[in-house]
């Protein structure tokens, strides 16, 4: 096992604001999709076929694609937050699987205005939400020299 050193902070304000940016963008795109491509069924609008698939691909591409390519979503990048892998490998870069797992748990993390995520971030050793715990990732502020993840070979 390679020795490692991890130092994180909750960064709650930045993480909440980053999440607001990300989900405002995604919900906005979804609303536009419903307006232009939705079918009215009784008193509701529904997306079917390609528009539904396109909407899912947009969510996937934005949340997961941005994290894998840039280390965070637009919201994270605006606030200098980076998602880092602490999995047992030689890289701190996030894998597609790790990002997918992180966002698979978004529903639970965002439940009741993010209460579960906030409680976990404040009470876990490395300030991780449920998605981070399951994916073996941490979120660090890249502008704060006191937050880091280093492996010593």
PDB file of C-alpha atoms in Angstrom, residues 1-52:
ATOM      1  CA  UNK A   1       0.000   0.000   0.000  1.00  0.00           C
ATOM      2  CA  UNK A   2       1.268   3.446  -0.959  1.00  0.00           C
ATOM      3  CA  UNK A   3       1.304   5.943   1.943  1.00  0.00           C
ATOM      4  CA  UNK A   4      -0.957   8.927   1.402  1.00  0.00           C
ATOM      5  CA  UNK A   5      -1.865  12.220   2.992  1.00  0.00           C
ATOM      6  CA  UNK A   6      -5.285  13.850   2.712  1.00  0.00           C
ATOM      7  CA  UNK A   7      -6.404  17.256   3.998  1.00  0.00           C
ATOM      8  CA  UNK A   8      -9.869  18.563   3.165  1.00  0.00           C
ATOM      9  CA  UNK A   9     -12.350  21.131   4.429  1.00  0.00           C
ATOM     10  CA  UNK A  10     -16.137  21.047   4.115  1.00  0.00           C
ATOM     11  CA  UNK A  11     -16.261  24.004   1.646  1.00  0.00           C
ATOM     12  CA  UNK A  12     -20.035  23.933   2.236  1.00  0.00           C
ATOM     13  CA  UNK A  13     -20.858  27.388   0.897  1.00  0.00           C
ATOM     14  CA  UNK A  14     -18.864  26.817  -2.280  1.00  0.00           C
ATOM     15  CA  UNK A  15     -20.295  23.326  -2.764  1.00  0.00           C
ATOM     16  CA  UNK A  16     -23.875  24.523  -2.284  1.00  0.00           C
ATOM     17  CA  UNK A  17     -23.409  27.430  -4.706  1.00  0.00           C
ATOM     18  CA  UNK A  18     -21.703  25.138  -7.244  1.00  0.00           C
ATOM     19  CA  UNK A  19     -24.634  22.723  -6.982  1.00  0.00           C
ATOM     20  CA  UNK A  20     -27.102  25.577  -7.504  1.00  0.00           C
ATOM     21  CA  UNK A  21     -25.298  26.596 -10.694  1.00  0.00           C
ATOM     22  CA  UNK A  22     -25.182  23.030 -12.000  1.00  0.00           C
ATOM     23  CA  UNK A  23     -28.773  22.111 -11.247  1.00  0.00           C
ATOM     24  CA  UNK A  24     -30.131  25.477 -12.408  1.00  0.00           C
ATOM     25  CA  UNK A  25     -28.462  24.836 -15.780  1.00  0.00           C
ATOM     26  CA  UNK A  26     -29.713  21.260 -15.974  1.00  0.00           C
ATOM     27  CA  UNK A  27     -33.258  22.049 -14.878  1.00  0.00           C
ATOM     28  CA  UNK A  28     -33.312  24.981 -17.323  1.00  0.00           C
ATOM     29  CA  UNK A  29     -32.310  22.692 -20.197  1.00  0.00           C
ATOM     30  CA  UNK A  30     -34.951  20.171 -19.113  1.00  0.00           C
ATOM     31  CA  UNK A  31     -37.650  22.866 -19.049  1.00  0.00           C
ATOM     32  CA  UNK A  32     -36.664  23.972 -22.552  1.00  0.00           C
ATOM     33  CA  UNK A  33     -36.837  20.343 -23.716  1.00  0.00           C
ATOM     34  CA  UNK A  34     -40.342  20.001 -22.263  1.00  0.00           C
ATOM     35  CA  UNK A  35     -41.500  23.279 -23.838  1.00  0.00           C
ATOM     36  CA  UNK A  36     -40.250  22.446 -27.325  1.00  0.00           C
ATOM     37  CA  UNK A  37     -40.509  18.663 -27.432  1.00  0.00           C
ATOM     38  CA  UNK A  38     -42.934  17.710 -24.657  1.00  0.00           C
ATOM     39  CA  UNK A  39     -46.262  16.094 -25.379  1.00  0.00           C
ATOM     40  CA  UNK A  40     -49.253  17.135 -23.324  1.00  0.00           C
ATOM     41  CA  UNK A  41     -50.862  14.132 -21.648  1.00  0.00           C
ATOM     42  CA  UNK A  42     -53.862  15.155 -19.553  1.00  0.00           C
ATOM     43  CA  UNK A  43     -52.473  17.954 -17.339  1.00  0.00           C
ATOM     44  CA  UNK A  44     -48.797  17.006 -17.660  1.00  0.00           C
ATOM     45  CA  UNK A  45     -46.060  17.205 -20.242  1.00  0.00           C
ATOM     46  CA  UNK A  46     -43.972  14.147 -21.088  1.00  0.00           C
ATOM     47  CA  UNK A  47     -40.854  13.552 -23.126  1.00  0.00           C
ATOM     48  CA  UNK A  48     -40.761  10.478 -25.352  1.00  0.00           C
ATOM     49  CA  UNK A  49     -38.350   8.815 -27.737  1.00  0.00           C
ATOM     50  CA  UNK A  50     -35.358  10.877 -28.894  1.00  0.00           C
ATOM     51  CA  UNK A  51     -36.085  14.020 -26.802  1.00  0.00           C
ATOM     52  CA  UNK A  52     -36.174  11.888 -23.629  1.00  0.00           C
TER      53      UNK A  52
END
